[in-house]
CSV table of C-alpha atoms in Angstrom, one decimal:
chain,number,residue,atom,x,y,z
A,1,UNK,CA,99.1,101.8,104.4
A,2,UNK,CA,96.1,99.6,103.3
A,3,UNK,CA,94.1,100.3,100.1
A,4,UNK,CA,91.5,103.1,99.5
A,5,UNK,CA,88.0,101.5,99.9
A,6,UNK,CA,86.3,101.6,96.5
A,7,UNK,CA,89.1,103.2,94.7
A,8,UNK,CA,90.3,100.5,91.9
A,9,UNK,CA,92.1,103.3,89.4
A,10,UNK,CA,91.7,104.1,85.8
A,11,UNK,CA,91.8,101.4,83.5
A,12,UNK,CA,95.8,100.3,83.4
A,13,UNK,CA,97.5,99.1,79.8
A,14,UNK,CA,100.9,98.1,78.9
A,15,UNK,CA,102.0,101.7,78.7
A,16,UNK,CA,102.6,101.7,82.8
A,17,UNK,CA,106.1,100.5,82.4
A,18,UNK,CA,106.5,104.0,80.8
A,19,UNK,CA,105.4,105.3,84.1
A,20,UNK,CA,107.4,106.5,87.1
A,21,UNK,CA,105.5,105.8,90.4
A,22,UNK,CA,102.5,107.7,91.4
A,23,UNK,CA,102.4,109.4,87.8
A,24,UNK,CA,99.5,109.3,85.2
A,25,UNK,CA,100.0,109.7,81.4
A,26,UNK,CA,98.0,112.8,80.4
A,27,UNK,CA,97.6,111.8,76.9
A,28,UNK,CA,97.3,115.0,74.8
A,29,UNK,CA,97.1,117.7,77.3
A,30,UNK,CA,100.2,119.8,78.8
A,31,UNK,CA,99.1,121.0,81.8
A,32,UNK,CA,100.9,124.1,83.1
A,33,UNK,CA,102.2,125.3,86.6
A,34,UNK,CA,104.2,128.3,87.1
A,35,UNK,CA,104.6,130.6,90.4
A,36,UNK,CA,104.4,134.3,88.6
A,37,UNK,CA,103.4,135.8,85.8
A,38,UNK,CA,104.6,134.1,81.9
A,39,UNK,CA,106.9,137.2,81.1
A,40,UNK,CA,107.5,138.2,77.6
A,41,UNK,CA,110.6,138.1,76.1
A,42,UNK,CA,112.2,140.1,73.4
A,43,UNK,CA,114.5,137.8,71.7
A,44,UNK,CA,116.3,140.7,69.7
A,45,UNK,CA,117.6,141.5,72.9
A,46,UNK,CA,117.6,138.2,74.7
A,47,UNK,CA,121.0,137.0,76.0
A,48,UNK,CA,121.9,133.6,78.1
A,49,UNK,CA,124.7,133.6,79.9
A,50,UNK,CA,126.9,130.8,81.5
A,51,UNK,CA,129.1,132.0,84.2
A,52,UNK,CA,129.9,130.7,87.6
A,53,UNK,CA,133.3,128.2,87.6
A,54,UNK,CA,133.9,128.2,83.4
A,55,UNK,CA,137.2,128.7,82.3
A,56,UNK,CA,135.3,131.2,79.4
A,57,UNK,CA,132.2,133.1,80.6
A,58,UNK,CA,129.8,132.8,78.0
A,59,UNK,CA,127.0,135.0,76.3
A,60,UNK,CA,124.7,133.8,73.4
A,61,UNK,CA,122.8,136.4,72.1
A,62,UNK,CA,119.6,134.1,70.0
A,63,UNK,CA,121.0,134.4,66.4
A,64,UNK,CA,124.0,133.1,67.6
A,65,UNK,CA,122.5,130.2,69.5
A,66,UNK,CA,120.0,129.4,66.4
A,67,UNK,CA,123.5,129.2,64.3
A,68,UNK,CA,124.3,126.1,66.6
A,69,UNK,CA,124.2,122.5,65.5
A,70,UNK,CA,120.7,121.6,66.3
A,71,UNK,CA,119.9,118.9,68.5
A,72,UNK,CA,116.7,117.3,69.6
A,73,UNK,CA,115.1,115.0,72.2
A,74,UNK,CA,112.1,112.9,71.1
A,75,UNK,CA,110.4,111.1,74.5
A,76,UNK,CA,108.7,111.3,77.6
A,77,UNK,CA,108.6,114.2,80.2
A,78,UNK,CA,107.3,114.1,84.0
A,79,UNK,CA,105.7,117.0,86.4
A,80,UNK,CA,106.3,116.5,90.4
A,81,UNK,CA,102.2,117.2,90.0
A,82,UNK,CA,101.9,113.8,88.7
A,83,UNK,CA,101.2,114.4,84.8
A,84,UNK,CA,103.7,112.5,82.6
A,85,UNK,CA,103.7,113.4,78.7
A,86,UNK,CA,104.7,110.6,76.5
A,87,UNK,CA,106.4,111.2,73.0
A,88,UNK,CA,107.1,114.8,73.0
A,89,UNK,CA,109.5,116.5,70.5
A,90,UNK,CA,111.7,119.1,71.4
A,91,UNK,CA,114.1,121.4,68.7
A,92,UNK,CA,117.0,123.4,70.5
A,93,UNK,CA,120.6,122.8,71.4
A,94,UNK,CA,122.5,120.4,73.5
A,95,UNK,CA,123.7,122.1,77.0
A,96,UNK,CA,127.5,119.5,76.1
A,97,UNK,CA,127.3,122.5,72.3
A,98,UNK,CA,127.4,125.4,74.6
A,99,UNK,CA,130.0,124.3,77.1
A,100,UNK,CA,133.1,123.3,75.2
A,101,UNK,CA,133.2,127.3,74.8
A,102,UNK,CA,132.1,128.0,78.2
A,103,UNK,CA,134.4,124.7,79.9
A,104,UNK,CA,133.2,124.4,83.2
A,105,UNK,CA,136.4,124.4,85.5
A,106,UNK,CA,137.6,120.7,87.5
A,107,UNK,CA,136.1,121.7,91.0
A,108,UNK,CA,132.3,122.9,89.2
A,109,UNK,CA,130.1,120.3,91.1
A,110,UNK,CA,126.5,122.0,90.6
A,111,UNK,CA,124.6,124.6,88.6
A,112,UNK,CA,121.8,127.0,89.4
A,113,UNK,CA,119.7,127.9,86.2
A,114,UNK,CA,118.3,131.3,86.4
A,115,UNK,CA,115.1,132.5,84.2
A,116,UNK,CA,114.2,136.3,83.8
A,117,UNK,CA,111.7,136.2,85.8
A,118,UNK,CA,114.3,134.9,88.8
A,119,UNK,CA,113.2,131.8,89.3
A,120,UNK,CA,116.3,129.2,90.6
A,121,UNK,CA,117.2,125.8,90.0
A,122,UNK,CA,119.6,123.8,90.9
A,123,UNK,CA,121.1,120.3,89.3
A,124,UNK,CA,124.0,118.4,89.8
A,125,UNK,CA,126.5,118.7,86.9
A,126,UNK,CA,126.0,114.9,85.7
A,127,UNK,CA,122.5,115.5,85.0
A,128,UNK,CA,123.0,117.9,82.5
A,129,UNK,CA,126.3,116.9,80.9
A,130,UNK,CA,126.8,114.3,78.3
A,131,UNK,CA,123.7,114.3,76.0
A,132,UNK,CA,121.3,115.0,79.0
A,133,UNK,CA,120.0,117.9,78.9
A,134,UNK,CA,119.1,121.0,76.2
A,135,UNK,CA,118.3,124.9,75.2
A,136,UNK,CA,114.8,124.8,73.4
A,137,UNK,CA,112.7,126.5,71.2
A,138,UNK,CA,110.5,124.1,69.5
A,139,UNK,CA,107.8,121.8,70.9
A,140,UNK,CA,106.5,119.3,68.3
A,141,UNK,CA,108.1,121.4,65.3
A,142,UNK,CA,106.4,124.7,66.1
A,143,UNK,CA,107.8,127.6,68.5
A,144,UNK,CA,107.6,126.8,72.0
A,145,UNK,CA,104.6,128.6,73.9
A,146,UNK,CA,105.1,131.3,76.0
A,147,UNK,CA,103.1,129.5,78.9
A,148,UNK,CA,105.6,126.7,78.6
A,149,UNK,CA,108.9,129.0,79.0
A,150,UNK,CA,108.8,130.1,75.4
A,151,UNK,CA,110.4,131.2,73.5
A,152,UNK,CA,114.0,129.6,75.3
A,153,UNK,CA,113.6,126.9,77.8
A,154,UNK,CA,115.9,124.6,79.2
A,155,UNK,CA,115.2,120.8,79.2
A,156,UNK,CA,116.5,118.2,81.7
A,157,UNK,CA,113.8,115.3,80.9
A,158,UNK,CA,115.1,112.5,83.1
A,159,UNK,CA,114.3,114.6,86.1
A,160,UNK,CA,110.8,116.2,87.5
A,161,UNK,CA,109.8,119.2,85.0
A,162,UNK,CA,110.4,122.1,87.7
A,163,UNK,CA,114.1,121.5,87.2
A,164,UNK,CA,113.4,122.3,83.5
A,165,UNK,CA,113.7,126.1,83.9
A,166,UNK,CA,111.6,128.4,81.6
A,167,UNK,CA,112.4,131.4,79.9
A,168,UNK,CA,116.3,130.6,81.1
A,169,UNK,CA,118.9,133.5,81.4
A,170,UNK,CA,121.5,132.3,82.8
A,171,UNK,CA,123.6,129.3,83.9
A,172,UNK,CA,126.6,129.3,86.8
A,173,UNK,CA,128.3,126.6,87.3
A,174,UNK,CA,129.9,126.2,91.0
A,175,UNK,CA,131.6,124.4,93.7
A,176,UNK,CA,128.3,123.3,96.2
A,177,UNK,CA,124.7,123.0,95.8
A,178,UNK,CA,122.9,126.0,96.1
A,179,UNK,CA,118.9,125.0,96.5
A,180,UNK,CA,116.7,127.1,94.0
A,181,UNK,CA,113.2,128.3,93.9
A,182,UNK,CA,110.9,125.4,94.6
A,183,UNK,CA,113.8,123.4,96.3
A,184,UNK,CA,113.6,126.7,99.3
A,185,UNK,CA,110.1,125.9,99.3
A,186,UNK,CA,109.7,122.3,100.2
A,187,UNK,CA,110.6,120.4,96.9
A,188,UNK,CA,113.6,118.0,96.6
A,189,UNK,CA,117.0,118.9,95.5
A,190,UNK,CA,117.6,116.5,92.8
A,191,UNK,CA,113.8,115.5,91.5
A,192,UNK,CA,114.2,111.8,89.9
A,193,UNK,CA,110.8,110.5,88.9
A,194,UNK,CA,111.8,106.7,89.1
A,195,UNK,CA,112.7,107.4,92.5
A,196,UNK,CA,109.7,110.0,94.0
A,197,UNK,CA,112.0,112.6,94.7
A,198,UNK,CA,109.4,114.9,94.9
A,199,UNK,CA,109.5,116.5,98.3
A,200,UNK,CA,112.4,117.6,100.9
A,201,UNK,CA,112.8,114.5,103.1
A,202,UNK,CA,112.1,111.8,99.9
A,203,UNK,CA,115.0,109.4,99.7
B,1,UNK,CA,112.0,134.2,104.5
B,2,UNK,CA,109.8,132.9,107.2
B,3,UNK,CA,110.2,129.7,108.7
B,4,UNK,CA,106.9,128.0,106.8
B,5,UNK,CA,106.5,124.3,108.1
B,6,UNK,CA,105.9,121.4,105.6
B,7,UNK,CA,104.9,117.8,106.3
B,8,UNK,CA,107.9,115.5,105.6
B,9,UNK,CA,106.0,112.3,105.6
B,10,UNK,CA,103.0,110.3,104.6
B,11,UNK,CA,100.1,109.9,107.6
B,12,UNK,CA,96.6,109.4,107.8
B,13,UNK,CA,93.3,111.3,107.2
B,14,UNK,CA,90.3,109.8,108.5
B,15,UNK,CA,86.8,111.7,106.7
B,16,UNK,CA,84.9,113.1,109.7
B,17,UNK,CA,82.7,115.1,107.4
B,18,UNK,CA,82.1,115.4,103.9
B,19,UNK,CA,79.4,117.5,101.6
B,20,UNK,CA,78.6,117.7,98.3
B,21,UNK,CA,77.5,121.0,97.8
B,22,UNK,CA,77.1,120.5,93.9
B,23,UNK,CA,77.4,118.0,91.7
B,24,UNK,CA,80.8,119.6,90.4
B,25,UNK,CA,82.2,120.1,94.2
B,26,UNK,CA,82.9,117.7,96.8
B,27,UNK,CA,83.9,119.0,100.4
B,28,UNK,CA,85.7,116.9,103.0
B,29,UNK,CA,87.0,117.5,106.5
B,30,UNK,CA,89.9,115.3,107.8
B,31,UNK,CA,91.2,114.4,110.8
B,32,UNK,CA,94.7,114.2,110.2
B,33,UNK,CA,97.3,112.2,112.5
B,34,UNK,CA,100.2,113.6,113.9
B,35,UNK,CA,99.2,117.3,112.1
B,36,UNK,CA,101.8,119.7,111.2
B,37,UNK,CA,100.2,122.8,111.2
B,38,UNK,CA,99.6,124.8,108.3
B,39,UNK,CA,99.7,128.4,107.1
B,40,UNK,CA,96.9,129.9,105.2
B,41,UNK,CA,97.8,129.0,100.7
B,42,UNK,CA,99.6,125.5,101.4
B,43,UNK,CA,98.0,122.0,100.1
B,44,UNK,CA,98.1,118.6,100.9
B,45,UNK,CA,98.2,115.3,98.8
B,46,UNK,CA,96.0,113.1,98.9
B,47,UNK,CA,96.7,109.4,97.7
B,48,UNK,CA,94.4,107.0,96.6
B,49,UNK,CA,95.7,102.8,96.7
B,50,UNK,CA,94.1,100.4,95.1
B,51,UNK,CA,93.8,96.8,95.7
B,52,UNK,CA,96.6,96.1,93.1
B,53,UNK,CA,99.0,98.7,94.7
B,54,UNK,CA,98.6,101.2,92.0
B,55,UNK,CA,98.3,104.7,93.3
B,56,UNK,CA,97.2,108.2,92.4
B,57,UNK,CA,97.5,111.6,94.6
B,58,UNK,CA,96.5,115.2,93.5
B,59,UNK,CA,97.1,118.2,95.4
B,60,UNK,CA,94.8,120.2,96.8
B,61,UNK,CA,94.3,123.4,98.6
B,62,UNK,CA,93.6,123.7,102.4
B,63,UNK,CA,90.5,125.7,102.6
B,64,UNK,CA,90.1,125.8,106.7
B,65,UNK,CA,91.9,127.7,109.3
B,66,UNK,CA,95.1,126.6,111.1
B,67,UNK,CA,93.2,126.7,114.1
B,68,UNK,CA,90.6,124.6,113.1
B,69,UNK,CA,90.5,121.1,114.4
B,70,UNK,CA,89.9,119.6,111.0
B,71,UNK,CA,91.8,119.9,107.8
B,72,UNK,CA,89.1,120.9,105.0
B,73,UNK,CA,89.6,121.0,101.1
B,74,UNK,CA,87.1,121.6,98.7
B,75,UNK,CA,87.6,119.5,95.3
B,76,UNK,CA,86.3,120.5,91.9
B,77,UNK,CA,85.5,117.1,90.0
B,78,UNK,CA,86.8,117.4,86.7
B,79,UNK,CA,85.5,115.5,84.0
B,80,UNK,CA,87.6,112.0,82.7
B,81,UNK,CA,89.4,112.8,86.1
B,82,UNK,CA,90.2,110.1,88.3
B,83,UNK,CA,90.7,111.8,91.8
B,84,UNK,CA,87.8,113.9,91.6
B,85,UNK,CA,85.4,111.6,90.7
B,86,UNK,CA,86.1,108.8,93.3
B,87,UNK,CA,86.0,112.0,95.7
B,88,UNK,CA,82.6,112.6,94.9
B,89,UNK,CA,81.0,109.6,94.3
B,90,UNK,CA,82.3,107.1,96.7
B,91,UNK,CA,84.2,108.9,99.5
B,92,UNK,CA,82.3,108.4,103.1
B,93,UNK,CA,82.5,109.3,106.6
B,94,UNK,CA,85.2,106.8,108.1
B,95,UNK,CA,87.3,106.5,105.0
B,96,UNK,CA,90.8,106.5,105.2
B,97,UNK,CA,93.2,107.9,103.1
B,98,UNK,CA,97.3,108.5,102.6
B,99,UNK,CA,97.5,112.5,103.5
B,100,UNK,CA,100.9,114.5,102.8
B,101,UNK,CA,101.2,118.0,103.5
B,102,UNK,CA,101.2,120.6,104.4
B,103,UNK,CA,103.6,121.5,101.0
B,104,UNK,CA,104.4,124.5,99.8
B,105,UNK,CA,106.3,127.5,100.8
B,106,UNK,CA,105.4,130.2,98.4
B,107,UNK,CA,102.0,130.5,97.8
B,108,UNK,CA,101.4,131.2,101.4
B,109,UNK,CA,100.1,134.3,102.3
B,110,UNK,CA,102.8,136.6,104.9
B,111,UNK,CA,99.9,138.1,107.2
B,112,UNK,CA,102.1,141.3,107.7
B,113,UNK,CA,101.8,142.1,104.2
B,114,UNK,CA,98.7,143.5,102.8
B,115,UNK,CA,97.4,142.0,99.9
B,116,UNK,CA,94.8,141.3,97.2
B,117,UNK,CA,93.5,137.9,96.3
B,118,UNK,CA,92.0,136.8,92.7
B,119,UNK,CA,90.8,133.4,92.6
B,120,UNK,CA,88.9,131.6,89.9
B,121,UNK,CA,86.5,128.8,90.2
B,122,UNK,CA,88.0,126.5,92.6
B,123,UNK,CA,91.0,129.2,92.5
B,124,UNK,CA,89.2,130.8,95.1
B,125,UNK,CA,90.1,127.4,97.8
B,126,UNK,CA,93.4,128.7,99.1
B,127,UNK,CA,91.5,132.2,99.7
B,128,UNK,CA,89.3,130.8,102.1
B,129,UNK,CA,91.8,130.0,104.6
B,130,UNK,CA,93.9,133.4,104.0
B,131,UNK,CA,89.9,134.6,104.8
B,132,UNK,CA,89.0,132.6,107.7
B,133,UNK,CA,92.3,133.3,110.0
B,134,UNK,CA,92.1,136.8,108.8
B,135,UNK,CA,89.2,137.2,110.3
B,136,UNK,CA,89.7,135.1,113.4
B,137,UNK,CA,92.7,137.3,113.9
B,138,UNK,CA,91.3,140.6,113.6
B,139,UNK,CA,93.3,141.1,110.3
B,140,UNK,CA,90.9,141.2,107.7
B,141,UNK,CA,90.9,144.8,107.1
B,142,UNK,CA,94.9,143.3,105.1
B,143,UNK,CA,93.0,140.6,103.1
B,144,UNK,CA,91.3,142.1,100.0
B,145,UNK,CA,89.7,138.9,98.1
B,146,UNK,CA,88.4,139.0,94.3
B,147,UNK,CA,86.3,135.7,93.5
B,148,UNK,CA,85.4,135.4,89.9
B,149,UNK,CA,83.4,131.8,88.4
B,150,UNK,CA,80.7,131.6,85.3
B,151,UNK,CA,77.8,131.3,88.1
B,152,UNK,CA,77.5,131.3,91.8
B,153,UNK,CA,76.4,127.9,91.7
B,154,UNK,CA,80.1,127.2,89.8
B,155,UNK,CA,81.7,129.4,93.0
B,156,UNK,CA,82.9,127.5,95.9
B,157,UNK,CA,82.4,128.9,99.2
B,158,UNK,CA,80.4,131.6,97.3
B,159,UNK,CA,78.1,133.0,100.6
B,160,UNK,CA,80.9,133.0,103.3
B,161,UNK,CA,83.1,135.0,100.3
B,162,UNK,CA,80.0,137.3,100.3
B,163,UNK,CA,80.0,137.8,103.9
B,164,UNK,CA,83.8,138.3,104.1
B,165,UNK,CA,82.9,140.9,101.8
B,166,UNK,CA,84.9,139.8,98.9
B,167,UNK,CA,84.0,141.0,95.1
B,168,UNK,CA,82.0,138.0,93.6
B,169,UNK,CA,82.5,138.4,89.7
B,170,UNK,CA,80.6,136.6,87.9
B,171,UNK,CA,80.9,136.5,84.1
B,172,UNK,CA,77.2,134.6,83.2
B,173,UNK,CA,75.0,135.9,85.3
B,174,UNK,CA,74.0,139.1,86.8
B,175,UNK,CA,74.6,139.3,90.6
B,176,UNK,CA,73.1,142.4,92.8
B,177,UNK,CA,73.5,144.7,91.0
B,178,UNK,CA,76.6,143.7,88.9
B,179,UNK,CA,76.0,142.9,85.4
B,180,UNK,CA,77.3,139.9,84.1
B,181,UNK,CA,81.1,140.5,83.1
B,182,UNK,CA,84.8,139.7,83.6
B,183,UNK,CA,86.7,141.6,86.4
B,184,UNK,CA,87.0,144.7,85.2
B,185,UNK,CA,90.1,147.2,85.9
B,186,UNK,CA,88.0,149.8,88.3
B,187,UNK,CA,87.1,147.3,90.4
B,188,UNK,CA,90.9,146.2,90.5
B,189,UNK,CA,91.9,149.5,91.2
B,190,UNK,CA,90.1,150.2,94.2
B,191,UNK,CA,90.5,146.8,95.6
B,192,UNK,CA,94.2,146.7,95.1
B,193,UNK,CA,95.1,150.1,96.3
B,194,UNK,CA,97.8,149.9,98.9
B,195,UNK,CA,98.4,146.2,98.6
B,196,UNK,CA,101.6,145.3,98.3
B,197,UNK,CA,101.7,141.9,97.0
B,198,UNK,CA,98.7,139.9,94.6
B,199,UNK,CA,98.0,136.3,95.1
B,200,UNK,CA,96.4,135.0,91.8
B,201,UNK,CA,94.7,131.2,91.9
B,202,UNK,CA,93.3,129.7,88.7
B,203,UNK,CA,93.5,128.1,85.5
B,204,UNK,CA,95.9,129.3,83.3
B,205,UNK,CA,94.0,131.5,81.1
B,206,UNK,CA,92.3,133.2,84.0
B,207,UNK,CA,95.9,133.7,85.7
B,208,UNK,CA,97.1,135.6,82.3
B,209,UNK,CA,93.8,137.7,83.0
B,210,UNK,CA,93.9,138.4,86.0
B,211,UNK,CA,98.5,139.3,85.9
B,212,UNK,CA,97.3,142.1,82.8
B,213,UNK,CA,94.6,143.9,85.2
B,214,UNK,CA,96.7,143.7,88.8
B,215,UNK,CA,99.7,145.4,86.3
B,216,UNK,CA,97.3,148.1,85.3
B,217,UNK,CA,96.0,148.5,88.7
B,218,UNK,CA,99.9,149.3,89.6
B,219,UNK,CA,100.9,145.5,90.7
B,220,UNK,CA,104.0,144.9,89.1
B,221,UNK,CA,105.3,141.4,88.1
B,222,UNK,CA,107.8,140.2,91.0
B,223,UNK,CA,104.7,140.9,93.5
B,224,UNK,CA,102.3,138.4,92.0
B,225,UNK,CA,102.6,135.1,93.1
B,226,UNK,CA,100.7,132.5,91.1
B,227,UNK,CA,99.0,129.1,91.4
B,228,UNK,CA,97.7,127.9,87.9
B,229,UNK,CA,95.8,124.4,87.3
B,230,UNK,CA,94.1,122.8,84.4
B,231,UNK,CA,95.7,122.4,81.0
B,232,UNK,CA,97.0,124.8,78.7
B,233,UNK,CA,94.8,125.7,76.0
């Protein structure tokens, strides 16, 4: 397809190698996109769970999660709406922490991630084993906002922010891929930014 | 669920019309090669391509009816934006540009179920389609539509919302014989009385508004289905 008459695009520096195609950076701004209502969630009763295809079914009620090693990731994040956020800093726990209780069994291929409010996802184990993806609570030192799946979110950074599910619940680990939420509703089942996986039918 | 059809590749939209109805809103029509036909809440992406190969797309509601020839969306311009802007300013008649759509599977309104709409602003966009095949169809009576902005000159669509008989809330200025003032939870009430799912479009502090008053109009949670924009504050 040719180029857009008169459309020569915002001013471009050296940050664009940072940039997966068809993204913008949107500087200090978060935006926010949810499909229902933020919930609010009473950590004093608050439990995730990890289930599915683990040799030990987990539950980590959130003292016992804060009484983790801590683990953090410090850089970039990227929305399927085409927003990326450089430099962010997120406090929580490595998913790798929480599994050597739970030990996902030899045959676990996929998870779905499960929020209270009952949205899905669902990610291929390798992109959230090994230093790849986390539990968080803390954005830039200070609690995580309620708007953006505070206070407990799960992160998976290398892949489009949907598969980042807020206010998590649960995790289950099993033997096929089980589309979630926004992959039912025409987004793409793994959601890599340097590729474009943003909708069904993307390579 | 329904079977909801989404467009699976990139084609063209050619601008047959486009209006500027305000300096802040841009409408434009498209003709849009090999069409997949939408269902009244879905978008489409448009990308832009410049001369270099960069690119930029945003999303945007469909505001016309399945039926209708044309594929219509109505675009706020947003200042510093990029999208908007070039929408606004330089778009014209003849124009070509990369179209994806339609998208989306949950925001789309199931015409068997009767429901209340609360749109802000440009929130309203989506609402306008749900609107226009209601009433083709015979099936308004189903449709309840709340349409909330600062000032009518800041709401979209804001006469054929009037003549749909939707509730026009307007928080700065009087209107009829409604003083100036959020949504309040009477109006709500009587609007969302046997409705059994809410549709809420808008930015995100207006969503959080209007998810309190559909709950204490008896709307609970898992009914509302939500399309938020704009940045958190």
């Amino acid at each position: 397809m040719g180029v857009t008459r008169g459309f020569t695009g915002r001013e471009r520096k050296g940050a664009d190698e940072r940039l997966p195609p068809g993204q913008y950076d949107t500087g200090s701004s978060w935006p926010v996109l949810t499909a229902e209502l933020a919930p609010h969630i009473d950590l004093t009763t608050w439990e995730l769970a990890i289930g599915g295809l683990v040799e030990q079914p987990t539950n980590w009620t959130w003292d016992e999660l804060r009484a983790l090693p801590a683990s953090s990731y410090n850089g970039d994040i990227h929305c399927v709406t085409t927003w990326s956020k450089f430099d962010t800093h997120f406090g929580g726990v490595s998913l790798d922490t929480l599994l050597e209780v739970a030990r996902p069994k030899p045959e676990a291929t996929h998870i779905v991630a499960t929020a209270t409010t009952g949205y899905t996802t669902n990610l291929p184990i390798d992109d959230v084993l090994d230093g790849k993806s986390w539990i968080v609570w803390e954005f830039d030192g200070k609690p995580l906002a309620q708007e953006h799946g505070g206070p407990v979110r799960m992160l998976v950074p290398h892949l489009y922010f949907w598969k980042s599910t807020k206010w998590i619940t649960r995790i289950d680990f099993l033997d096929h891929d089980e589309p979630g939420f926004w992959e039912r509703n025409g987004y793409h089942d793994r959601g890599d930014p340097w590729l474009e996986q943003r909708y069904q039918g993307d390579a | 669920m329904t079977s909801v059809p989404v467009g699976r590749s990139w084609t063209t939209g050619i601008v047959r019309e486009i209006e500027r109805p305000t300096d802040q809103l841009v409408k434009i029509r498209f003709e849009v090669a090999d069409r997949t036909p939408h269902r009244p809440g879905q978008h489409y992406v448009v990308r832009l391509r410049a001369p270099d190969d960069y690119t930029a797309q945003r999303s945007y509601s469909i505001a016309s009816d399945p039926d209708d020839p044309l594929v219509e969306i109505m675009v706020e311009v947003l200042p510093r934006g990029e999208v908007s802007p070039f929408l606004h300013e330089i778009a014209e008649v003849g124009d070509e540009f990369e179209l994806r759509g339609p998208i989306g599977r949950w925001f789309v309104w199931n015409d068997d179920v009767p429901s209340i709409c609360i749109g802000g602003g440009s929130g309203v966009v989506p609402f306008v389609s749900m609107m226009r095949y209601a009433q083709r169809t015979g099936i308004d009576p189903r449709l309840r539509v709340i349409a909330s902005a600062q000032t009518r000159e800041r709401l979209p669509y804001v006469d054929e919302l009037e003549s749909y008989g939707a509730l026009v809330a307007l928080t700065r200025e009087n209107h009829h014989d409604r003083v100036a003032a959020h949504i309040y939870p009477d109006e709500v009430k009587a609007l969302a009385f046997g409705a059994q799912r809410a549709y809420v479009c808008g930015s995100v502090g207006f969503v959080s508004f209007a998810g309190r008053i559909l709950g204490d109009a008896g709307i609970s949670d898992e009914n509302v289905r939500v399309e938020q924009f704009g940045p958190s504050a």
